[in-house]
XYZ file of C-alpha atoms in Angstrom:
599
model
C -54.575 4.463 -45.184
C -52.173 6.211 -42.788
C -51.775 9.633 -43.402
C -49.478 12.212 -42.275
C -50.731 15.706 -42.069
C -48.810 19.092 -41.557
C -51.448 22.141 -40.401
C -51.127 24.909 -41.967
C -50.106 26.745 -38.634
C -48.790 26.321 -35.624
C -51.353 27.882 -32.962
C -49.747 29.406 -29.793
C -53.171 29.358 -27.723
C -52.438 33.434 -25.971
C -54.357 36.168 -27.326
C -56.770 35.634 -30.560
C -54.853 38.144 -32.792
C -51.603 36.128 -32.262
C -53.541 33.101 -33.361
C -54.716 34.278 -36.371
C -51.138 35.558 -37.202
C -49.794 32.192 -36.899
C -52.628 30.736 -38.718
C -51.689 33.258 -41.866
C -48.207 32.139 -41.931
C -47.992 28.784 -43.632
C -50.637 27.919 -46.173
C -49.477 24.964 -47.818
C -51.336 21.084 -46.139
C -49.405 18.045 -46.846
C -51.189 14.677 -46.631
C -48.587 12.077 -47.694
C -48.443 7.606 -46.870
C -45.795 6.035 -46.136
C -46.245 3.966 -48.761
C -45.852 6.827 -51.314
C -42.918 8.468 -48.178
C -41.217 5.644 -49.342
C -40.956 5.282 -53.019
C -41.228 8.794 -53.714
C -37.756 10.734 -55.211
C -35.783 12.478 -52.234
C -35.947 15.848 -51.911
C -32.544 18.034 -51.627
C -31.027 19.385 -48.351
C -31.500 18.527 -44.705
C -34.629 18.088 -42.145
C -34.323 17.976 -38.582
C -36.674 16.277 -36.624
C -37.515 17.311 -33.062
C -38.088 14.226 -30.636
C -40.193 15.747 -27.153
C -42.495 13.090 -26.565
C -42.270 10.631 -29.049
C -39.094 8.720 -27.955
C -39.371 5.560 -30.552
C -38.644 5.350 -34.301
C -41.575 2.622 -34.675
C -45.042 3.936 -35.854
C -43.262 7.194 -36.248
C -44.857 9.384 -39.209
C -42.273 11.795 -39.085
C -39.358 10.103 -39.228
C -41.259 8.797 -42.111
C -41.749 12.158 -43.679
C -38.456 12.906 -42.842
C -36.578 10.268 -44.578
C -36.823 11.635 -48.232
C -33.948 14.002 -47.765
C -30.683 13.940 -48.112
C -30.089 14.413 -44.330
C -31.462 13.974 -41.279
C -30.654 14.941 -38.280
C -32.569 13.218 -35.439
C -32.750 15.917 -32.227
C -33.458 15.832 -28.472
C -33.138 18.724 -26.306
C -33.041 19.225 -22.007
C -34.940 21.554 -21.870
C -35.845 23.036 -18.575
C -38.851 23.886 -19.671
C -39.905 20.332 -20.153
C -37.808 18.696 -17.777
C -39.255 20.565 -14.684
C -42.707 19.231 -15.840
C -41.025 15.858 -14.927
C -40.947 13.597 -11.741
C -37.107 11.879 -10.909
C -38.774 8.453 -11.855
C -39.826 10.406 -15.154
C -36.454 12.025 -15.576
C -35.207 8.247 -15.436
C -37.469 6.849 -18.180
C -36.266 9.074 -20.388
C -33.078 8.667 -19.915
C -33.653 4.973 -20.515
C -35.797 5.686 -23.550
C -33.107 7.927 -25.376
C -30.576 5.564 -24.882
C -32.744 3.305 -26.962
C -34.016 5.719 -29.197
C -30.058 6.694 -29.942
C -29.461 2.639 -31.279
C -32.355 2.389 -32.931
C -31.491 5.201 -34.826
C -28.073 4.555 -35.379
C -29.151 0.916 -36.921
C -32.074 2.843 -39.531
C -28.575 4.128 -40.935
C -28.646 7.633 -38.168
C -28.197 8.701 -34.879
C -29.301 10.832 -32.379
C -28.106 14.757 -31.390
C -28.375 15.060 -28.119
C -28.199 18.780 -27.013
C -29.151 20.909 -23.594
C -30.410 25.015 -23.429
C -33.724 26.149 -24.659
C -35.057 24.660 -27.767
C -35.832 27.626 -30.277
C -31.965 28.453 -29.976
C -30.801 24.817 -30.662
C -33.160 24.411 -33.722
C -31.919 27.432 -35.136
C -28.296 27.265 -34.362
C -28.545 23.510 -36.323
C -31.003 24.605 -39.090
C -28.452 27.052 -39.901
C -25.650 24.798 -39.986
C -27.168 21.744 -41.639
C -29.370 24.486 -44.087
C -32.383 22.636 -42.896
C -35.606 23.475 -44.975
C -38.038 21.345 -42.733
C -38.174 20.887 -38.592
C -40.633 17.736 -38.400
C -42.365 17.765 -34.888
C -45.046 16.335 -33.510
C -48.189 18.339 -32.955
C -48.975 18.801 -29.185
C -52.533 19.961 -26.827
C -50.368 20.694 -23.695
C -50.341 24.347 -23.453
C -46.804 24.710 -22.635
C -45.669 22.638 -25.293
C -47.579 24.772 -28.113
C -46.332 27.965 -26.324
C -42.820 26.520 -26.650
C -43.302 25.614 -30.749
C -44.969 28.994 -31.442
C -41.941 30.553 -30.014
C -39.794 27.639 -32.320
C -41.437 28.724 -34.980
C -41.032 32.572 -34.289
C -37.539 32.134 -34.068
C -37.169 30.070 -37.529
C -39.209 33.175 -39.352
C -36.149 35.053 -39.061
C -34.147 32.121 -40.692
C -33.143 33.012 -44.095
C -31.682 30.307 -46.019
C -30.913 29.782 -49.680
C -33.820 27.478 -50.063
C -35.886 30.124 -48.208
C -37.351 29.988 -44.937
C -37.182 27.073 -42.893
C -40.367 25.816 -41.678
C -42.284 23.428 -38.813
C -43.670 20.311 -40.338
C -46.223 18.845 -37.620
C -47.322 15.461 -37.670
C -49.181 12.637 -35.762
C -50.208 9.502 -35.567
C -53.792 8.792 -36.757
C -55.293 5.851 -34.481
C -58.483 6.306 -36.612
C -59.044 7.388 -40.513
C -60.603 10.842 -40.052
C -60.414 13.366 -42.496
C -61.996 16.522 -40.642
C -61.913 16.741 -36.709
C -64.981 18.929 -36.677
C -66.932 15.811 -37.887
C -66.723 14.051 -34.760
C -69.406 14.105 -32.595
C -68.809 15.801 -28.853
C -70.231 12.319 -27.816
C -67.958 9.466 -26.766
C -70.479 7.029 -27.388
C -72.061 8.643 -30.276
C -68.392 8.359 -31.930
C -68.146 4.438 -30.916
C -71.644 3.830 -32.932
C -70.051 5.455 -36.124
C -67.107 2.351 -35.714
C -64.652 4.713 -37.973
C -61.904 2.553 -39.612
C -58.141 1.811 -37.621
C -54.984 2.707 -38.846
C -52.257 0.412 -38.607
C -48.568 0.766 -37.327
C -46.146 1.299 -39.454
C -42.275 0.030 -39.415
C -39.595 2.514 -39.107
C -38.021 3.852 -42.197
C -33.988 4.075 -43.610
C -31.992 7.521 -42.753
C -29.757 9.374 -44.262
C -27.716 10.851 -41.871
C -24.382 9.103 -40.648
C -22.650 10.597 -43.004
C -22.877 13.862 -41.565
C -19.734 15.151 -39.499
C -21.592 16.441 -36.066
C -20.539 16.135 -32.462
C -23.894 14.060 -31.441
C -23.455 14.650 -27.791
C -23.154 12.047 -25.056
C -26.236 10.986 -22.878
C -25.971 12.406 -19.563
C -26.256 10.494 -16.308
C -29.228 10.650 -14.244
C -26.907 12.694 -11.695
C -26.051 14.677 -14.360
C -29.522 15.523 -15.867
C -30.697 16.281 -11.863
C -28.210 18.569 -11.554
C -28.840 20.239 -14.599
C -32.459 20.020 -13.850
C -31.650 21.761 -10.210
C -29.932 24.789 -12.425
C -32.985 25.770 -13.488
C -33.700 29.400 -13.473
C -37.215 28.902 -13.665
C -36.964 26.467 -10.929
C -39.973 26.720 -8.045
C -38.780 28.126 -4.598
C -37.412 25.005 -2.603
C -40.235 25.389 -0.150
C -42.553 24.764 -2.810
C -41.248 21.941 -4.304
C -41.694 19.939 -1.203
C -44.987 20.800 -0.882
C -45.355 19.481 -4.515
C -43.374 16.103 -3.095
C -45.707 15.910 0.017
C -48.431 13.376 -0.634
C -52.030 13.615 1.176
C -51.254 10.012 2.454
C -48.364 11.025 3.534
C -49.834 14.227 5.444
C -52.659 12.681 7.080
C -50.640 9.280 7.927
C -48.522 11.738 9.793
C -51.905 13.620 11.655
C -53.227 9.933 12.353
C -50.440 9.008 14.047
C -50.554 12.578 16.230
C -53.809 11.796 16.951
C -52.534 7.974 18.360
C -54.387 6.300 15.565
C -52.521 3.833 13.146
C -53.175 4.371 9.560
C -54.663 0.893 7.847
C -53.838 2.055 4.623
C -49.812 2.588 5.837
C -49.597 -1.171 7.535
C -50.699 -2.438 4.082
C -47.905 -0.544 2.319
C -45.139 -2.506 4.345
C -43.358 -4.519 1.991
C -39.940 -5.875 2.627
C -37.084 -4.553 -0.233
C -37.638 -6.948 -3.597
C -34.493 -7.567 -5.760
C -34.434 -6.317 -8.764
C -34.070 -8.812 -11.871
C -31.403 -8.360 -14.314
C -33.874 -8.413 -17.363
C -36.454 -5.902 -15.533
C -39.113 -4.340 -17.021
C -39.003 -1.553 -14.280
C -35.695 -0.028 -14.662
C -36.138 2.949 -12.367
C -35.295 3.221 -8.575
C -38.848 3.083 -7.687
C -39.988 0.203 -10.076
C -43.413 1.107 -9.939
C -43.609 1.447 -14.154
C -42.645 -0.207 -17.288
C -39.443 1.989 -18.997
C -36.998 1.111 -21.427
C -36.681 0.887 -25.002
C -39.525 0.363 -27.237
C -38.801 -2.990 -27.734
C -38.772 -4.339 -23.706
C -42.360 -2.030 -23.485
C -43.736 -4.194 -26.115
C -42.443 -7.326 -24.394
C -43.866 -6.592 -20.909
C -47.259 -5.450 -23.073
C -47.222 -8.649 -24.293
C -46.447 -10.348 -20.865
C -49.224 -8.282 -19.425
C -52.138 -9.256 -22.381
C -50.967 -13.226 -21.472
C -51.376 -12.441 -18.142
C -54.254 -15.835 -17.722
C -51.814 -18.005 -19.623
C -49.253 -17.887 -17.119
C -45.462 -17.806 -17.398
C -42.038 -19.471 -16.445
C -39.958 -16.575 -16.994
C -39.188 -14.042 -14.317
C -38.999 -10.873 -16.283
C -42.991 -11.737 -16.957
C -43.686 -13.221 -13.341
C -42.578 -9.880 -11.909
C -44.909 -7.409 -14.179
C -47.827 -9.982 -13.355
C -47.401 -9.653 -10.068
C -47.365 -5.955 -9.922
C -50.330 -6.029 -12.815
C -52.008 -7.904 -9.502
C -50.730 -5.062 -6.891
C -52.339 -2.691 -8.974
C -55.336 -3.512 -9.832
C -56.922 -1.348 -7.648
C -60.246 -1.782 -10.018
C -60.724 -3.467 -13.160
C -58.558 -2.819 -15.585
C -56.841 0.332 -13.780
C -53.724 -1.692 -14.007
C -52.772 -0.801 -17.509
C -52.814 2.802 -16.670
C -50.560 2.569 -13.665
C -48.124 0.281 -15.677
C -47.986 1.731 -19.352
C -48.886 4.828 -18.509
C -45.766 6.649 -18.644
C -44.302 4.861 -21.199
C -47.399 5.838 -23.285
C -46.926 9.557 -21.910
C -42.785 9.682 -23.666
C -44.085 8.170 -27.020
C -42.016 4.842 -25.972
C -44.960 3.298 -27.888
C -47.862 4.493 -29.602
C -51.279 4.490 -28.204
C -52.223 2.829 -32.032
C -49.415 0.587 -31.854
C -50.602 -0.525 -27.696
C -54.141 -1.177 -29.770
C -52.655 -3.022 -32.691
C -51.052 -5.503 -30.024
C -54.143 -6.342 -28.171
C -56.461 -7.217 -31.118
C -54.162 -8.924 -32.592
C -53.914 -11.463 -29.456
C -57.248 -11.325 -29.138
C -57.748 -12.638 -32.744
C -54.870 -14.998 -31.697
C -57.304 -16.414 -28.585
C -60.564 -16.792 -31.035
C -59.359 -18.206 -34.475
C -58.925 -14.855 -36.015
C -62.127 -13.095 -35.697
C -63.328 -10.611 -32.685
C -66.498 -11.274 -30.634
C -69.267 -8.623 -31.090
C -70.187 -9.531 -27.033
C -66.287 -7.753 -25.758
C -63.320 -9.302 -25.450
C -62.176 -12.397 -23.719
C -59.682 -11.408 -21.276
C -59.687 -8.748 -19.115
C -55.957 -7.464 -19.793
C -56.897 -7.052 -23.227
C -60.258 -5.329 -22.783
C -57.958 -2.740 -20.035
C -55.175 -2.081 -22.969
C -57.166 -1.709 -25.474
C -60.368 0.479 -24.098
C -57.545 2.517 -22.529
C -55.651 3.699 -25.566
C -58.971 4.281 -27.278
C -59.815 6.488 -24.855
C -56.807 8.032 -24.463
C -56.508 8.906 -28.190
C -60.576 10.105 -28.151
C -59.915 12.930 -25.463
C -56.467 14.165 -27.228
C -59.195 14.295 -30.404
C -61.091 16.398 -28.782
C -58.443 18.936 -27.345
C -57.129 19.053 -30.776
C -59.915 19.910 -32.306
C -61.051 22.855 -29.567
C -58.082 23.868 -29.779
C -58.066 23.993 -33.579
C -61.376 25.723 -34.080
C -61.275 27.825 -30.789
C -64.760 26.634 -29.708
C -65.981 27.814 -26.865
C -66.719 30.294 -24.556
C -63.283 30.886 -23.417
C -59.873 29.611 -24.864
C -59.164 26.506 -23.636
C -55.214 25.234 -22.589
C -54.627 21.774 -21.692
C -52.499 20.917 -18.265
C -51.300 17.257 -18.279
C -51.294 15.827 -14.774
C -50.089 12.189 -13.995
C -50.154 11.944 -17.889
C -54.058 12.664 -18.566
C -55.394 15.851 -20.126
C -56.876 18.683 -17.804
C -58.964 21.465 -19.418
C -58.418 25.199 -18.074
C -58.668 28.625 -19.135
C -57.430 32.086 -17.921
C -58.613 35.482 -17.857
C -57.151 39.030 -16.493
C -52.959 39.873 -16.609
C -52.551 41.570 -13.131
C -53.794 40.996 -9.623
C -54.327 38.066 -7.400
C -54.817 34.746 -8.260
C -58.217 33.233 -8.146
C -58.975 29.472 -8.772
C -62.350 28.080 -9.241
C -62.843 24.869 -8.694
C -66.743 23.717 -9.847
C -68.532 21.439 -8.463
C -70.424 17.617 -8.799
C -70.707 16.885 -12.490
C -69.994 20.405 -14.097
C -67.081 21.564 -15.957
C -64.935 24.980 -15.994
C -68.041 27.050 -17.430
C -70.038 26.261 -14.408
C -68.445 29.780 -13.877
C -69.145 31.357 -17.263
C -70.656 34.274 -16.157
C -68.095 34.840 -13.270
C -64.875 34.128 -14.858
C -64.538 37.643 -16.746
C -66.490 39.736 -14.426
C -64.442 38.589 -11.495
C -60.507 39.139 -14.157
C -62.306 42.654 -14.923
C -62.013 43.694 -11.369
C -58.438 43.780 -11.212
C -57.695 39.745 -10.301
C -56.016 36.512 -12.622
C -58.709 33.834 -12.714
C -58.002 29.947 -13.488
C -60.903 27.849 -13.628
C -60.798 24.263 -13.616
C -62.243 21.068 -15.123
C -61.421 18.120 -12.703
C -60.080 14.949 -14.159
C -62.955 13.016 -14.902
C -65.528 15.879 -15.450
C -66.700 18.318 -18.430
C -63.620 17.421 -21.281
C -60.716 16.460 -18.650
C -59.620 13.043 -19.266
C -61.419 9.981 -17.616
C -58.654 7.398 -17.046
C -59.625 4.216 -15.541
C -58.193 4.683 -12.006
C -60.070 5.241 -8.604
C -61.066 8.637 -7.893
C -61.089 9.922 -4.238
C -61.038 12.806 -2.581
C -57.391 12.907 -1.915
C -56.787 12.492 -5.208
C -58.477 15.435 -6.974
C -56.624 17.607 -3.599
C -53.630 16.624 -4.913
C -54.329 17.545 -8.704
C -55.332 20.855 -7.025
C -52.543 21.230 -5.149
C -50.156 20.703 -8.174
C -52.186 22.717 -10.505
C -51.705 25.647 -8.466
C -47.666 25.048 -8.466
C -47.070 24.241 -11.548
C -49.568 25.992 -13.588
C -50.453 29.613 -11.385
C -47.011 29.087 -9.588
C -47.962 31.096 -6.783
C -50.442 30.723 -3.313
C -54.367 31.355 -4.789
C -57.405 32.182 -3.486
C -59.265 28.878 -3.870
C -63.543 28.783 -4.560
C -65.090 25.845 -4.545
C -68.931 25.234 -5.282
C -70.233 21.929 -3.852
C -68.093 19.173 -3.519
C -65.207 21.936 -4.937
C -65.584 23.071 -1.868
C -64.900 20.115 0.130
C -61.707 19.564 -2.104
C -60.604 22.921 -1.913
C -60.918 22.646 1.989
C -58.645 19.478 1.773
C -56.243 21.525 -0.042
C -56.475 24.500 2.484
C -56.062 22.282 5.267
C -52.852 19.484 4.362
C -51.196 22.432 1.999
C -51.932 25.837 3.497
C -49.048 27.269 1.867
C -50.351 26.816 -1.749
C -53.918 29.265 -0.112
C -54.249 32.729 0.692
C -57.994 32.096 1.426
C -60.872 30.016 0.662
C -64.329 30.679 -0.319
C -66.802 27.898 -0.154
C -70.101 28.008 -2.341
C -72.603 26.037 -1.043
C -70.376 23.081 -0.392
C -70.709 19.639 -0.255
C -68.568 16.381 1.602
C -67.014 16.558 5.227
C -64.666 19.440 5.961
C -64.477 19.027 9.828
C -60.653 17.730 10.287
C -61.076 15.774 12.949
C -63.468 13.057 11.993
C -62.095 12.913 8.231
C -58.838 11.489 8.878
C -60.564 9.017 10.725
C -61.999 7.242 7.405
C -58.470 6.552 5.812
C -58.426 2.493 4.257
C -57.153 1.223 1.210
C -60.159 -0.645 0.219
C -61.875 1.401 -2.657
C -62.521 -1.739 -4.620
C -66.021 -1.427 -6.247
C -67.597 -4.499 -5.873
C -70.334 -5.688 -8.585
C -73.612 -4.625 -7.274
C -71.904 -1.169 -6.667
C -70.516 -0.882 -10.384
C -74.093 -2.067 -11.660
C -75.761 0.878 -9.250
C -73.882 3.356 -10.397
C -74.715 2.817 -14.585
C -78.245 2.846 -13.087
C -77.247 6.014 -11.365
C -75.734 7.427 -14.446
C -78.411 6.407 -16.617
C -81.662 7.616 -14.688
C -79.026 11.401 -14.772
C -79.410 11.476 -18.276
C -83.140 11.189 -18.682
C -83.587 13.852 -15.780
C -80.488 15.948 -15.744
C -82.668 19.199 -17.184
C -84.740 19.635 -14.240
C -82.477 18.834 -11.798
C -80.130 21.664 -13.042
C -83.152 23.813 -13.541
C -83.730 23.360 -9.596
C -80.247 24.665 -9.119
C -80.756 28.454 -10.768
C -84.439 28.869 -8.183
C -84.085 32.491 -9.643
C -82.597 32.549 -12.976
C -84.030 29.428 -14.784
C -82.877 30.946 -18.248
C -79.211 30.452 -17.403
C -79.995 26.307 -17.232
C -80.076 26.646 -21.033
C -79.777 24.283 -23.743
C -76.456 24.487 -24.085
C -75.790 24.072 -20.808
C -77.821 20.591 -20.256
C -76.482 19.592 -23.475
C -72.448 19.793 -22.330
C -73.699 18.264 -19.256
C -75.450 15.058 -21.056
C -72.346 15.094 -23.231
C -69.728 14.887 -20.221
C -72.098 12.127 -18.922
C -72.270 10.060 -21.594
C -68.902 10.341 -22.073
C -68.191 9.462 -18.468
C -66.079 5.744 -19.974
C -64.269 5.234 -16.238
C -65.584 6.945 -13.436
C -68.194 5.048 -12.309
């Protein structure tokens, strides 16, 4: 059964005391179906519910939840905040997906506010006009999207209506039928054993709402939304945001060329202009992603799962061929397609799921095959969303129970979940970046010592390490540059001092070396990969296909780590042998059995 669950707080991840205050505010835990949603009475006055990244009104538990009062009053807001977290081709896909979002609502019997300014002074300015008792929102991990609803929810505490205090109803959408996060195992494959029950998707539910005499606000333009994006007070110094623009292709294309060498990797990437198709999947300028509606995402899902049965129609010709263009490994096309679309809340990561089994019991006379699935579009859609919705588990529930050693924030970076934490309040910045198979507490007994002497330390967990995300895409060196690189804009938003350890070192060397602007200095700790200029940019080609044998190698690899990961970390602490303790070897055996992708 699909349930619907409001917390009994809303936890702004700062300092522990303002955690537990948060915590003590709201006591009351609502589990509720949407079978019982709908036949229950309505209750009296209004609800408003808060759309951020959940652009869609199918599978949607709170508009569910919602739809028992009297009123609703559907809400999107520009918010700089959000929207500078955004690339253009972003900015466009939402623009795309509210203007779907807005009809679908307006045919469940509603429609859709649109509004621009900072969020906890738009929810509070309507609450107090509509006398809303409930703001239904979707519960987040990114840190500044919890920051942002703690402050929401600050500002509604000194709401007084006649029904009393107005209050944040968070929900989600359960992919699997857990009742208590801390029963999971840390284990990805320990968790796939236990073969917990699916939820299913659930259709969008009646409104109340037209009724009600608002000015809705029009949909801005995508000129329009960039230059109200480009008012932003909070906006980076120019300078910086074209470092943030500047790609390491791009960089070292550009030092190959000085150097009288042609790049392999830039030939390849010469493609004539394509027309774009009236019925297009890929409504942005760049058309490298699927946007739209929900409806036209679940159409090119479906074009994608069908991809071996072939097609006649050109709206489904065009997404296969750029499913082929990039599939720069198995199944890394989804990702690169869907992605984004999965990112806004287009569609659900349940609903993506629901999709592919059901074709898949389509293919094989309604049953599944213990042995996998039998095409390779469905394996990519569906092991992606499961994996997706395992690592947002996980965040959720650290950041829930506060495990740890140090509080843990979550940074999301082409759409996948980065783990970091901060220490100290004044001084410079620090950055640690850790190296080959650790995680962010590689530094555990540095992080404080080094805050305590008058510095701001970030440390790190890479994508595809420790409890960062491990998306199905090819990892290089360039890449995890570039996730340092924006890390250190958007998140520190000012020029560190990078230290890497072992092959941190050789990425924060990269990062030194194409963005020295982002660096104040660099401190390398015993580290690992080629950092002489020169001779890098020589090895620059496109082919990172991993063939086979490779693939096969590197299970072997992974496999023959976790029967003799103890002693090899034990051989890195020559002097201090007590500090490779259990815990340590067991968060390392956890992040490599969890390691789904990266091999």
């Amino acid at each position: 059964m699909a349930l619907i669950s409001f917390p009994r707080f809303l936890s702004r991840p700062l300092e522990s005391n303002h955690r537990r205050s948060l915590r003590s505010r709201y006591k009351c835990v609502c589990c509720v179906s949407p079978t019982a949603a709908a036949t229950s009475k309505g209750r009296s006055g209004s609800a408003v519910i808060w759309f951020k990244q959940d652009l869609r009104v199918d599978d949607h538990l709170g508009l569910v939840a919602a739809s028992k009062y009297q009123a609703v009053v559907p809400l999107y807001v520009f918010d700089h905040r959000i929207l500078s977290r955004y690339s253009n081709e972003m900015l466009e896909l939402v623009i795309f997906a509210l203007e779907d979002l807005r009809k679908s609502l307006k045919e469940q019997g509603s429609d859709l506010m649109i509004r621009f300014g900072r969020v906890e002074n738009v929810i509070r300015e309507l609450v107090e006009e509509v006398k809303a008792t409930s703001v239904f929102a979707e519960e987040e991990v990114e840190y500044h999207l919890r920051q942002m609803m703690a402050i929401v929810d600050e500002t509604l505490a000194k709401v007084s209506l006649v029904d009393g205090k107005p209050k944040i109803c968070l929900w989600q959408t359960p992919f699997y039928d857990i009742k208590n996060l801390n029963d999971l195992p840390v284990s990805h494959n320990e968790f796939r054993k236990l073969q917990r029950p699916l939820t299913s998707p659930i259709l969008p539910p009646t409104l109340a709402g037209a009724k009600l005499e608002a000015d809705w606000g029009p949909l801005p333009t995508f000129d329009e939304l960039k230059e109200f994006v480009n008012e932003n007070p909070w906006k980076l110094e120019e300078s910086w945001t074209l470092i943030n623009n500047m790609s390491a292709e791009t960089i070292l294309t550009d030092k190959l060329s000085k150097l009288g060498k042609r790049s392999k990797r830039n030939l390849n990437n010469q493609h004539s202009p394509r027309k774009r198709l009236d019925k297009s999947f890929f409504v942005t300028d760049k058309g490298n992603t699927v946007g739209g509606g929900t409806n036209a995402v679940l159409n090119a899902l479906q074009a994608y799962l069908r991809y071996l049965e072939g097609t006649v129609r050109d709206d489904w010709q065009e997404l296969q061929e750029k499913l082929r263009n990039a599939e720069s490994r198995d199944g890394a096309s989804f990702a690169t397609l869907f992605g984004p679309a999965l990112c806004l809340g287009i569609i659900s990561r349940r609903g993506v799921h629901y999709e592919a089994i059901k074709f898949e019991k389509e293919r094989n006379a309604g049953f599944l095959s213990p042995f996998g699935y039998s095409a390779a579009t469905i394996a990519a859609a569906a092991d992606a969303v499961c994996s997706m919705e395992w690592y947002w588990l996980m965040s959720l529930r650290s950041l829930r129970s506060n495990e740890g050693v140090y509080s843990t924030r979550i940074w999301r970076w082409n759409g996948y979940q980065i783990q970091y934490t901060v220490a100290g309040k004044e001084g410079p910045a620090i950055l640690l970046v850790h190296g080959f198979g650790a995680f962010l507490e590689h530094y555990r007994d540095n992080i404080y010592d080094i805050a305590d002497g008058g510095n701001r330390v970030w440390a790190i967990t890479l994508l595809g390490f420790g409890r960062s995300e491990k998306p199905n895409i090819v990892y290089t060196e360039l890449m995890w540059s570039e996730l340092l690189r924006d890390f250190t804009v958007e998140v520190v938003g000012e020029p560190v001092h990078l230290i890497g350890n072992s092959i941190g070192g050789y990425f924060v060397a990269i990062v030194a070396c194409l963005w020295p602007a982002v660096v104040k200095s660099v401190v390398l700790i015993n580290s690992a990969g080629n950092v002489i200029p020169e001779y890098s940019f020589l090895q620059f080609s496109n082919e990172r296909q991993a063939s086979g044998p490779i693939r096969l190698g590197a299970q072997l690899l992974l496999f023959y780590l976790r029967l003799n990961i103890s002693n090899f970390v034990k051989q890195c602490y020559p002097t201090r042998r007590e500090r490779a303790d259990d815990w340590l070897i067991s968060e390392m055996l956890r992040a490599v059995s969890s390691s789904i992708f990266i091999y």
